[in-house]
mmCIF file of C-alpha atoms in Angstrom:
data_model
loop_
_atom_site.group_PDB
_atom_site.id
_atom_site.type_symbol
_atom_site.label_atom_id
_atom_site.label_comp_id
_atom_site.label_asym_id
_atom_site.label_seq_id
_atom_site.Cartn_x
_atom_site.Cartn_y
_atom_site.Cartn_z
ATOM 1 C CA UNK J 1 86.000 96.398 77.711
ATOM 2 C CA UNK J 2 87.050 98.225 74.145
ATOM 3 C CA UNK J 3 86.610 96.356 70.872
ATOM 4 C CA UNK J 4 89.799 97.995 69.949
ATOM 5 C CA UNK J 5 91.511 96.720 72.692
ATOM 6 C CA UNK J 6 90.408 92.988 71.894
ATOM 7 C CA UNK J 7 91.236 93.659 68.267
ATOM 8 C CA UNK J 8 94.680 94.529 69.148
ATOM 9 C CA UNK J 9 95.074 91.770 71.354
ATOM 10 C CA UNK J 10 94.548 89.221 68.691
ATOM 11 C CA UNK J 11 96.250 90.733 65.996
ATOM 12 C CA UNK J 12 99.288 91.151 68.161
ATOM 13 C CA UNK J 13 99.601 88.047 70.114
ATOM 14 C CA UNK J 14 102.501 85.881 69.773
ATOM 15 C CA UNK J 15 100.599 82.989 71.745
ATOM 16 C CA UNK J 16 98.793 80.099 70.243
ATOM 17 C CA UNK J 17 95.055 81.442 69.945
ATOM 18 C CA UNK J 18 91.665 79.926 68.972
ATOM 19 C CA UNK J 19 89.398 82.083 66.083
ATOM 20 C CA UNK J 20 88.453 85.470 67.138
ATOM 21 C CA UNK J 21 86.379 85.814 70.299
ATOM 22 C CA UNK J 22 82.636 86.317 69.789
ATOM 23 C CA UNK J 23 82.857 89.981 70.357
ATOM 24 C CA UNK J 24 85.445 90.626 67.613
ATOM 25 C CA UNK J 25 83.517 88.395 65.112
ATOM 26 C CA UNK J 26 79.923 90.127 66.291
ATOM 27 C CA UNK J 27 81.358 93.452 65.648
ATOM 28 C CA UNK J 28 82.987 92.799 62.532
ATOM 29 C CA UNK J 29 79.807 91.218 60.754
ATOM 30 C CA UNK J 30 77.033 93.263 62.447
ATOM 31 C CA UNK J 31 75.829 90.080 64.242
ATOM 32 C CA UNK J 32 74.573 89.453 67.924
ATOM 33 C CA UNK J 33 77.207 87.761 70.062
ATOM 34 C CA UNK J 34 74.494 85.625 71.447
ATOM 35 C CA UNK J 35 73.765 84.454 68.060
ATOM 36 C CA UNK J 36 77.215 83.188 67.132
ATOM 37 C CA UNK J 37 78.039 79.237 67.585
ATOM 38 C CA UNK J 38 81.320 77.950 67.867
ATOM 39 C CA UNK J 39 82.134 74.710 65.371
ATOM 40 C CA UNK J 40 85.688 75.638 65.855
ATOM 41 C CA UNK J 41 86.718 74.403 69.511
ATOM 42 C CA UNK J 42 85.262 70.964 69.720
ATOM 43 C CA UNK J 43 83.456 71.937 73.250
ATOM 44 C CA UNK J 44 79.779 70.454 73.781
ATOM 45 C CA UNK J 45 76.447 72.572 73.841
ATOM 46 C CA UNK J 46 75.502 73.835 77.410
ATOM 47 C CA UNK J 47 74.594 71.482 80.449
ATOM 48 C CA UNK J 48 74.214 73.472 83.377
ATOM 49 C CA UNK J 49 71.847 71.398 85.372
ATOM 50 C CA UNK J 50 74.365 70.291 88.017
ATOM 51 C CA UNK J 51 75.728 74.066 88.336
ATOM 52 C CA UNK J 52 74.777 76.140 91.256
ATOM 53 C CA UNK J 53 72.338 78.789 90.047
ATOM 54 C CA UNK J 54 74.703 81.811 90.742
ATOM 55 C CA UNK J 55 77.055 80.103 87.723
ATOM 56 C CA UNK J 56 74.148 79.716 85.232
ATOM 57 C CA UNK J 57 74.548 82.436 82.504
ATOM 58 C CA UNK J 58 74.914 84.781 80.865
ATOM 59 C CA UNK J 59 78.796 84.515 80.668
ATOM 60 C CA UNK J 60 80.598 85.848 77.751
ATOM 61 C CA UNK J 61 81.860 83.254 76.620
ATOM 62 C CA UNK J 62 79.435 80.875 77.874
ATOM 63 C CA UNK J 63 80.434 78.278 80.698
ATOM 64 C CA UNK J 64 80.701 75.743 77.484
ATOM 65 C CA UNK J 65 83.253 77.549 75.798
ATOM 66 C CA UNK J 66 86.619 78.209 76.294
ATOM 67 C CA UNK J 67 87.589 81.645 77.500
ATOM 68 C CA UNK J 68 88.759 84.307 75.193
ATOM 69 C CA UNK J 69 92.301 83.427 74.743
ATOM 70 C CA UNK J 70 93.498 86.828 74.894
ATOM 71 C CA UNK J 71 91.731 87.836 78.027
ATOM 72 C CA UNK J 72 90.815 91.118 76.838
ATOM 73 C CA UNK J 73 88.580 92.278 79.623
ATOM 74 C CA UNK J 74 90.887 91.432 82.528
ATOM 75 C CA UNK J 75 94.009 92.794 80.768
ATOM 76 C CA UNK J 76 92.002 95.871 80.251
ATOM 77 C CA UNK J 77 91.134 95.916 83.961
ATOM 78 C CA UNK J 78 94.404 95.260 85.151
ATOM 79 C CA UNK J 79 96.348 98.048 82.935
ATOM 80 C CA UNK J 80 93.875 100.528 84.087
ATOM 81 C CA UNK J 81 94.808 99.469 87.828
ATOM 82 C CA UNK J 82 98.477 99.531 87.536
ATOM 83 C CA UNK J 83 98.673 102.811 85.130
ATOM 84 C CA UNK J 84 99.618 100.706 81.987
ATOM 85 C CA UNK J 85 98.597 99.722 78.643
ATOM 86 C CA UNK J 86 96.531 96.322 77.947
ATOM 87 C CA UNK J 87 99.398 95.165 75.967
ATOM 88 C CA UNK J 88 101.710 95.247 78.711
ATOM 89 C CA UNK J 89 99.856 92.904 80.460
ATOM 90 C CA UNK J 90 100.268 89.064 80.589
ATOM 91 C CA UNK J 91 97.549 87.107 82.706
ATOM 92 C CA UNK J 92 98.033 83.816 84.358
ATOM 93 C CA UNK J 93 96.494 80.897 86.565
ATOM 94 C CA UNK J 94 97.983 82.536 89.522
ATOM 95 C CA UNK J 95 101.067 84.384 89.761
ATOM 96 C CA UNK J 96 102.755 81.022 90.055
ATOM 97 C CA UNK J 97 102.039 80.289 86.194
ATOM 98 C CA UNK J 98 103.242 83.737 85.485
ATOM 99 C CA UNK J 99 106.557 83.131 87.265
ATOM 100 C CA UNK J 100 106.370 79.372 85.328
ATOM 101 C CA UNK J 101 106.392 81.285 82.016
ATOM 102 C CA UNK J 102 109.084 83.886 83.275
ATOM 103 C CA UNK J 103 111.288 80.724 83.814
ATOM 104 C CA UNK J 104 110.555 79.165 80.666
ATOM 105 C CA UNK J 105 111.257 82.227 78.948
ATOM 106 C CA UNK J 106 114.374 83.204 80.389
ATOM 107 C CA UNK J 107 116.325 80.279 81.844
ATOM 108 C CA UNK J 108 118.091 77.301 80.078
ATOM 109 C CA UNK J 109 120.190 74.558 81.342
ATOM 110 C CA UNK J 110 122.988 75.346 83.145
ATOM 111 C CA UNK J 111 121.925 79.272 83.044
ATOM 112 C CA UNK J 112 122.318 81.220 86.432
ATOM 113 C CA UNK J 113 119.395 82.058 88.486
ATOM 114 C CA UNK J 114 120.007 84.511 91.311
ATOM 115 C CA UNK J 115 117.456 84.059 94.091
ATOM 116 C CA UNK J 116 118.163 86.272 97.320
ATOM 117 C CA UNK J 117 117.268 84.128 100.243
ATOM 118 C CA UNK J 118 115.127 83.274 102.336
ATOM 119 C CA UNK J 119 112.511 84.393 100.132
ATOM 120 C CA UNK J 120 109.823 83.089 98.096
ATOM 121 C CA UNK J 121 110.266 79.078 97.457
ATOM 122 C CA UNK J 122 108.952 79.021 93.936
ATOM 123 C CA UNK J 123 111.669 80.765 92.220
ATOM 124 C CA UNK J 124 114.293 77.941 93.373
ATOM 125 C CA UNK J 125 111.531 75.139 92.388
ATOM 126 C CA UNK J 126 110.872 76.911 88.789
ATOM 127 C CA UNK J 127 114.591 77.418 88.329
ATOM 128 C CA UNK J 128 115.181 73.684 89.125
ATOM 129 C CA UNK J 129 112.751 72.433 86.682
ATOM 130 C CA UNK J 130 114.443 74.539 84.002
ATOM 131 C CA UNK J 131 117.828 72.871 85.003
ATOM 132 C CA UNK J 132 119.437 76.332 86.279
ATOM 133 C CA UNK J 133 122.002 76.772 88.256
ATOM 134 C CA UNK J 134 120.430 78.432 91.353
ATOM 135 C CA UNK J 135 122.734 81.111 92.971
ATOM 136 C CA UNK J 136 121.706 81.715 96.447
ATOM 137 C CA UNK J 137 122.452 85.282 97.667
ATOM 138 C CA UNK J 138 121.653 85.708 101.324
ATOM 139 C CA UNK J 139 120.159 88.386 102.800
ATOM 140 C CA UNK J 140 121.393 90.893 105.355
ATOM 141 C CA UNK J 141 120.635 90.298 109.266
ATOM 142 C CA UNK J 142 117.404 92.442 109.051
ATOM 143 C CA UNK J 143 116.197 90.231 106.013
ATOM 144 C CA UNK J 144 116.820 93.440 103.653
ATOM 145 C CA UNK J 145 118.644 92.808 100.150
ATOM 146 C CA UNK J 146 122.462 92.446 100.201
ATOM 147 C CA UNK J 147 122.509 94.644 97.142
ATOM 148 C CA UNK J 148 126.395 94.446 96.430
ATOM 149 C CA UNK J 149 125.989 90.830 96.468
ATOM 150 C CA UNK J 150 123.321 90.388 94.453
ATOM 151 C CA UNK J 151 124.769 92.472 91.720
ATOM 152 C CA UNK J 152 128.046 90.471 92.121
ATOM 153 C CA UNK J 153 126.335 87.575 91.087
ATOM 154 C CA UNK J 154 124.312 89.094 87.780
ATOM 155 C CA UNK J 155 126.671 88.420 85.100
ATOM 156 C CA UNK J 156 125.739 85.451 83.030
ATOM 157 C CA UNK J 157 122.284 85.194 84.942
ATOM 158 C CA UNK J 158 119.070 84.421 83.178
ATOM 159 C CA UNK J 159 116.664 85.830 85.789
ATOM 160 C CA UNK J 160 117.226 87.818 89.155
ATOM 161 C CA UNK J 161 114.161 87.227 91.213
ATOM 162 C CA UNK J 162 113.525 89.914 93.940
ATOM 163 C CA UNK J 163 110.307 89.906 96.246
ATOM 164 C CA UNK J 164 109.248 93.402 97.260
ATOM 165 C CA UNK J 165 107.844 93.217 99.940
ATOM 166 C CA UNK J 166 109.709 89.804 100.995
ATOM 167 C CA UNK J 167 107.720 86.477 101.621
ATOM 168 C CA UNK J 168 108.344 84.966 104.329
ATOM 169 C CA UNK J 169 110.045 87.728 106.273
ATOM 170 C CA UNK J 170 107.473 90.191 105.564
ATOM 171 C CA UNK J 171 110.296 93.004 105.028
ATOM 172 C CA UNK J 172 110.015 95.711 102.500
ATOM 173 C CA UNK J 173 112.522 96.664 100.145
ATOM 174 C CA UNK J 174 113.833 100.081 99.410
ATOM 175 C CA UNK J 175 113.157 101.578 95.917
ATOM 176 C CA UNK J 176 116.689 102.846 95.850
ATOM 177 C CA UNK J 177 118.001 99.244 96.408
ATOM 178 C CA UNK J 178 115.971 97.900 93.809
ATOM 179 C CA UNK J 179 116.937 100.915 91.409
ATOM 180 C CA UNK J 180 120.520 99.652 92.156
ATOM 181 C CA UNK J 181 120.067 96.103 90.877
ATOM 182 C CA UNK J 182 118.155 97.270 87.762
ATOM 183 C CA UNK J 183 121.134 99.469 86.967
ATOM 184 C CA UNK J 184 123.640 97.237 86.976
ATOM 185 C CA UNK J 185 121.683 94.535 85.280
ATOM 186 C CA UNK J 186 121.047 97.250 82.207
ATOM 187 C CA UNK J 187 124.403 98.078 82.305
ATOM 188 C CA UNK J 188 125.998 94.539 81.324
ATOM 189 C CA UNK J 189 127.316 93.823 78.167
ATOM 190 C CA UNK J 190 124.589 91.230 77.118
ATOM 191 C CA UNK J 191 121.773 93.171 78.636
ATOM 192 C CA UNK J 192 121.755 91.560 81.623
ATOM 193 C CA UNK J 193 119.058 89.041 83.025
ATOM 194 C CA UNK J 194 115.320 89.590 83.744
ATOM 195 C CA UNK J 195 114.724 91.446 86.696
ATOM 196 C CA UNK J 196 111.688 90.112 88.202
ATOM 197 C CA UNK J 197 110.211 92.219 90.931
ATOM 198 C CA UNK J 198 107.284 90.152 92.764
ATOM 199 C CA UNK J 199 104.693 92.715 94.295
ATOM 200 C CA UNK J 200 102.289 90.099 95.418
ATOM 201 C CA UNK J 201 101.948 91.919 98.691
ATOM 202 C CA UNK J 202 102.201 95.706 97.364
ATOM 203 C CA UNK J 203 99.004 96.901 98.367
ATOM 204 C CA UNK J 204 99.865 96.364 102.073
ATOM 205 C CA UNK J 205 102.976 98.534 101.599
ATOM 206 C CA UNK J 206 105.503 100.187 99.285
ATOM 207 C CA UNK J 207 105.644 102.001 95.770
ATOM 208 C CA UNK J 208 105.269 99.805 92.882
ATOM 209 C CA UNK J 209 108.124 99.646 90.129
ATOM 210 C CA UNK J 210 105.364 99.057 87.141
ATOM 211 C CA UNK J 211 106.327 102.893 86.237
ATOM 212 C CA UNK J 212 109.943 101.919 85.322
ATOM 213 C CA UNK J 213 108.694 99.192 82.770
ATOM 214 C CA UNK J 214 110.020 101.322 79.954
ATOM 215 C CA UNK J 215 113.066 102.460 81.355
ATOM 216 C CA UNK J 216 114.187 99.080 82.202
ATOM 217 C CA UNK J 217 113.049 96.842 79.338
ATOM 218 C CA UNK J 218 114.408 93.895 81.396
ATOM 219 C CA UNK J 219 111.756 94.616 84.201
ATOM 220 C CA UNK J 220 109.011 92.202 84.667
ATOM 221 C CA UNK J 221 106.633 93.323 87.612
ATOM 222 C CA UNK J 222 104.340 90.327 89.250
ATOM 223 C CA UNK J 223 101.079 90.895 90.880
ATOM 224 C CA UNK J 224 98.513 88.705 92.260
ATOM 225 C CA UNK J 225 94.623 88.473 92.871
ATOM 226 C CA UNK J 226 95.222 85.969 95.821
ATOM 227 C CA UNK J 227 96.545 88.360 98.721
ATOM 228 C CA UNK J 228 94.941 91.993 99.429
ATOM 229 C CA UNK J 229 92.033 90.706 96.959
ATOM 230 C CA UNK J 230 91.445 87.699 98.762
ATOM 231 C CA UNK J 231 90.688 85.721 95.351
ATOM 232 C CA UNK J 232 93.057 82.847 96.049
ATOM 233 C CA UNK J 233 91.076 80.054 95.135
ATOM 234 C CA UNK J 234 90.088 81.497 91.548
ATOM 235 C CA UNK J 235 94.057 81.339 90.772
ATOM 236 C CA UNK J 236 94.522 84.710 89.034
ATOM 237 C CA UNK J 237 98.082 86.625 88.385
ATOM 238 C CA UNK J 238 99.369 89.035 86.221
ATOM 239 C CA UNK J 239 102.626 90.513 85.104
ATOM 240 C CA UNK J 240 103.145 94.239 83.629
ATOM 241 C CA UNK J 241 106.299 94.953 81.561
ATOM 242 C CA UNK J 242 107.296 96.592 78.593
ATOM 243 C CA UNK J 243 105.677 95.422 75.327
ATOM 244 C CA UNK J 244 108.910 93.939 73.949
ATOM 245 C CA UNK J 245 108.912 91.837 77.089
ATOM 246 C CA UNK J 246 105.216 90.691 77.153
ATOM 247 C CA UNK J 247 105.724 89.635 73.784
ATOM 248 C CA UNK J 248 108.622 87.346 74.412
ATOM 249 C CA UNK J 249 106.432 85.550 77.238
ATOM 250 C CA UNK J 250 103.466 85.326 74.921
ATOM 251 C CA UNK J 251 105.384 82.821 73.105
ATOM 252 C CA UNK J 252 105.481 80.480 76.124
ATOM 253 C CA UNK J 253 101.743 81.149 77.764
ATOM 254 C CA UNK J 254 98.963 78.675 77.434
ATOM 255 C CA UNK J 255 96.260 80.032 75.573
ATOM 256 C CA UNK J 256 93.231 78.655 77.835
ATOM 257 C CA UNK J 257 95.097 78.067 81.532
ATOM 258 C CA UNK J 258 92.673 80.695 83.225
ATOM 259 C CA UNK J 259 88.786 79.795 83.314
ATOM 260 C CA UNK J 260 86.066 82.364 82.099
ATOM 261 C CA UNK J 261 84.604 82.685 86.015
ATOM 262 C CA UNK J 262 88.301 83.919 87.191
ATOM 263 C CA UNK J 263 88.704 86.297 84.624
ATOM 264 C CA UNK J 264 85.452 87.765 85.012
ATOM 265 C CA UNK J 265 85.385 88.096 88.729
ATOM 266 C CA UNK J 266 89.083 89.263 88.747
ATOM 267 C CA UNK J 267 88.525 92.019 86.030
ATOM 268 C CA UNK J 268 85.430 93.125 88.142
ATOM 269 C CA UNK J 269 87.713 93.207 91.233
ATOM 270 C CA UNK J 270 90.213 95.353 89.689
ATOM 271 C CA UNK J 271 87.756 97.803 88.562
ATOM 272 C CA UNK J 272 86.833 98.308 92.245
ATOM 273 C CA UNK J 273 90.547 98.697 93.998
ATOM 274 C CA UNK J 274 88.783 100.757 96.577
ATOM 275 C CA UNK J 275 87.739 97.034 98.315
ATOM 276 C CA UNK J 276 91.141 95.688 98.252
ATOM 277 C CA UNK J 277 92.709 98.830 99.722
ATOM 278 C CA UNK J 278 90.253 98.633 102.610
ATOM 279 C CA UNK J 279 91.105 94.995 103.180
ATOM 280 C CA UNK J 280 94.876 95.741 103.156
ATOM 281 C CA UNK J 281 94.049 98.429 105.551
ATOM 282 C CA UNK J 282 92.190 96.310 107.854
ATOM 283 C CA UNK J 283 94.754 93.488 107.810
ATOM 284 C CA UNK J 284 97.769 95.891 108.520
ATOM 285 C CA UNK J 285 95.865 97.250 111.611
ATOM 286 C CA UNK J 286 95.158 93.635 112.678
ATOM 287 C CA UNK J 287 98.491 92.767 112.241
ATOM 288 C CA UNK J 288 99.861 95.122 114.563
ATOM 289 C CA UNK J 289 97.555 94.034 117.332
ATOM 290 C CA UNK J 290 98.449 90.180 116.667
ATOM 291 C CA UNK J 291 101.873 91.268 116.585
ATOM 292 C CA UNK J 292 101.920 92.849 120.148
ATOM 293 C CA UNK J 293 99.941 89.820 121.505
ATOM 294 C CA UNK J 294 102.795 87.817 120.141
ATOM 295 C CA UNK J 295 105.429 89.722 121.856
ATOM 296 C CA UNK J 296 103.430 89.599 124.929
ATOM 297 C CA UNK J 297 103.615 85.748 125.000
ATOM 298 C CA UNK J 298 107.407 85.872 124.166
ATOM 299 C CA UNK J 299 107.482 85.679 120.446
ATOM 300 C CA UNK J 300 108.231 88.697 119.159
ATOM 301 C CA UNK J 301 107.847 88.930 115.317
ATOM 302 C CA UNK J 302 109.968 90.320 112.744
ATOM 303 C CA UNK J 303 108.599 93.876 111.804
ATOM 304 C CA UNK J 304 106.216 92.948 108.675
ATOM 305 C CA UNK J 305 104.475 95.115 106.109
ATOM 306 C CA UNK J 306 102.467 92.378 104.697
ATOM 307 C CA UNK J 307 99.762 90.175 105.860
ATOM 308 C CA UNK J 308 101.822 87.785 107.851
ATOM 309 C CA UNK J 309 104.251 87.698 110.599
ATOM 310 C CA UNK J 310 107.406 85.710 110.866
ATOM 311 C CA UNK J 311 108.445 84.758 114.756
ATOM 312 C CA UNK J 312 111.662 83.003 115.752
ATOM 313 C CA UNK J 313 110.396 80.302 118.005
ATOM 314 C CA UNK J 314 113.806 78.838 119.324
ATOM 315 C CA UNK J 315 115.433 75.989 118.088
ATOM 316 C CA UNK J 316 114.393 73.815 115.146
ATOM 317 C CA UNK J 317 112.683 71.109 117.882
ATOM 318 C CA UNK J 318 111.136 74.251 119.825
ATOM 319 C CA UNK J 319 109.208 75.435 116.563
ATOM 320 C CA UNK J 320 108.569 71.838 115.773
ATOM 321 C CA UNK J 321 106.636 71.398 119.140
ATOM 322 C CA UNK J 322 104.716 74.603 118.839
ATOM 323 C CA UNK J 323 103.790 73.666 115.382
ATOM 324 C CA UNK J 324 102.727 70.357 116.654
ATOM 325 C CA UNK J 325 100.462 72.048 119.748
ATOM 326 C CA UNK J 326 99.125 74.250 116.596
ATOM 327 C CA UNK J 327 98.152 71.384 114.439
ATOM 328 C CA UNK J 328 96.567 69.624 117.516
ATOM 329 C CA UNK J 329 93.997 72.767 117.844
ATOM 330 C CA UNK J 330 93.240 72.818 114.190
ATOM 331 C CA UNK J 331 95.575 75.680 113.391
ATOM 332 C CA UNK J 332 98.144 75.426 110.059
ATOM 333 C CA UNK J 333 101.256 77.713 109.985
ATOM 334 C CA UNK J 334 103.934 78.028 108.023
ATOM 335 C CA UNK J 335 107.081 75.679 108.859
ATOM 336 C CA UNK J 336 110.606 75.803 107.629
ATOM 337 C CA UNK J 337 112.933 73.022 107.207
ATOM 338 C CA UNK J 338 116.210 72.247 109.216
ATOM 339 C CA UNK J 339 118.333 72.992 106.181
ATOM 340 C CA UNK J 340 116.202 76.455 105.491
ATOM 341 C CA UNK J 341 117.916 79.759 106.752
ATOM 342 C CA UNK J 342 114.836 80.246 108.671
ATOM 343 C CA UNK J 343 114.849 76.805 110.609
ATOM 344 C CA UNK J 344 113.713 77.275 114.037
ATOM 345 C CA UNK J 345 110.927 80.065 112.718
ATOM 346 C CA UNK J 346 107.419 80.156 112.043
ATOM 347 C CA UNK J 347 105.130 81.991 109.798
ATOM 348 C CA UNK J 348 101.460 83.097 110.831
ATOM 349 C CA UNK J 349 99.070 84.516 108.452
ATOM 350 C CA UNK J 350 97.059 87.598 109.945
ATOM 351 C CA UNK J 351 93.140 86.367 109.941
ATOM 352 C CA UNK J 352 90.150 88.131 111.521
ATOM 353 C CA UNK J 353 90.150 88.975 115.108
ATOM 354 C CA UNK J 354 87.979 85.893 116.392
ATOM 355 C CA UNK J 355 90.574 83.448 114.147
ATOM 356 C CA UNK J 356 93.485 85.205 115.680
ATOM 357 C CA UNK J 357 92.156 84.802 119.240
ATOM 358 C CA UNK J 358 91.657 81.041 118.723
ATOM 359 C CA UNK J 359 95.541 80.968 117.410
ATOM 360 C CA UNK J 360 96.667 83.112 120.563
ATOM 361 C CA UNK J 361 95.019 80.842 122.932
ATOM 362 C CA UNK J 362 97.205 78.117 121.514
ATOM 363 C CA UNK J 363 100.411 80.351 121.537
ATOM 364 C CA UNK J 364 99.807 81.505 124.956
ATOM 365 C CA UNK J 365 99.303 78.119 126.449
ATOM 366 C CA UNK J 366 102.284 76.565 124.696
ATOM 367 C CA UNK J 367 104.373 79.631 125.912
ATOM 368 C CA UNK J 368 103.114 79.408 129.322
ATOM 369 C CA UNK J 369 104.042 75.654 129.256
ATOM 370 C CA UNK J 370 107.879 76.389 128.189
ATOM 371 C CA UNK J 371 108.188 78.804 130.927
ATOM 372 C CA UNK J 372 106.903 76.751 133.597
#
């Protein structure tokens, strides 16, 4: 991480920050960062006796201090990974916090929030928290975007939420369809809504829209470390957008929601992208094996490009019955309520072969009982 990057983030950030981080102060005054004492943040001297050995120092900043509120190292690693500049990155405690920051920035009470459904449920939750008017746009029968219907709903909207590839269906979205929506939004007299493209599963399939951030100033691309990078418990997400768009989001971002360990680990992972790429490839291969076995059991899944499979089980009662059988076997899957457009479906995450075989043994027994 360069000192210039850290200095630039400190100088340009609109978010509340603490005093400059140790590395900046040390460089500015010719000091050793390890010799700097923080009397500004009301933290306590280090007490590490209760921590596992693996968590003992040295950490920058140490664990008894607040993290660098600019997250310069993580921003630089994410920027290098996606081909952007550090000042075009905003990090958060998981992609969910990034989505929350977007909603707080771009949605006012009563404003329209356009959500193609079915999709990630947090878009509606966050919109409801802002007292926005949720405009649900049904997807086509193949679960792809109904582009014309989405475009019709854009006027007066604050945000349109696009998940590509889509969760929970596992379907990809074409770049052409996404560009059509971006063009329509940009052509609106008021500049149109923020267009959020959630690329949580992009490492599994597809071409990112990060390269379009300057062409479409309303575009915000959201990423996560929870899927291909398998760092869910560390809660790290980020978004990529033009500097002007990031500046607006920074006014809402809290200064220390992401912890030091998570930020350090995520930066390290982003600097070794081949690990996530190999994991995504292995899971894709396992997904195809699992899909074939589910089809043999009478539950052919919706074609997926992600690390999960959506299956139509039958009636909502039948889906509930299979879910109960799985729970009795210690298997937890994603369910959908009776009012959901996916009522009667279940979603299954792709895991390793041993775990998938345990899951399938219950599926096959249930399927055989239904056929008997």
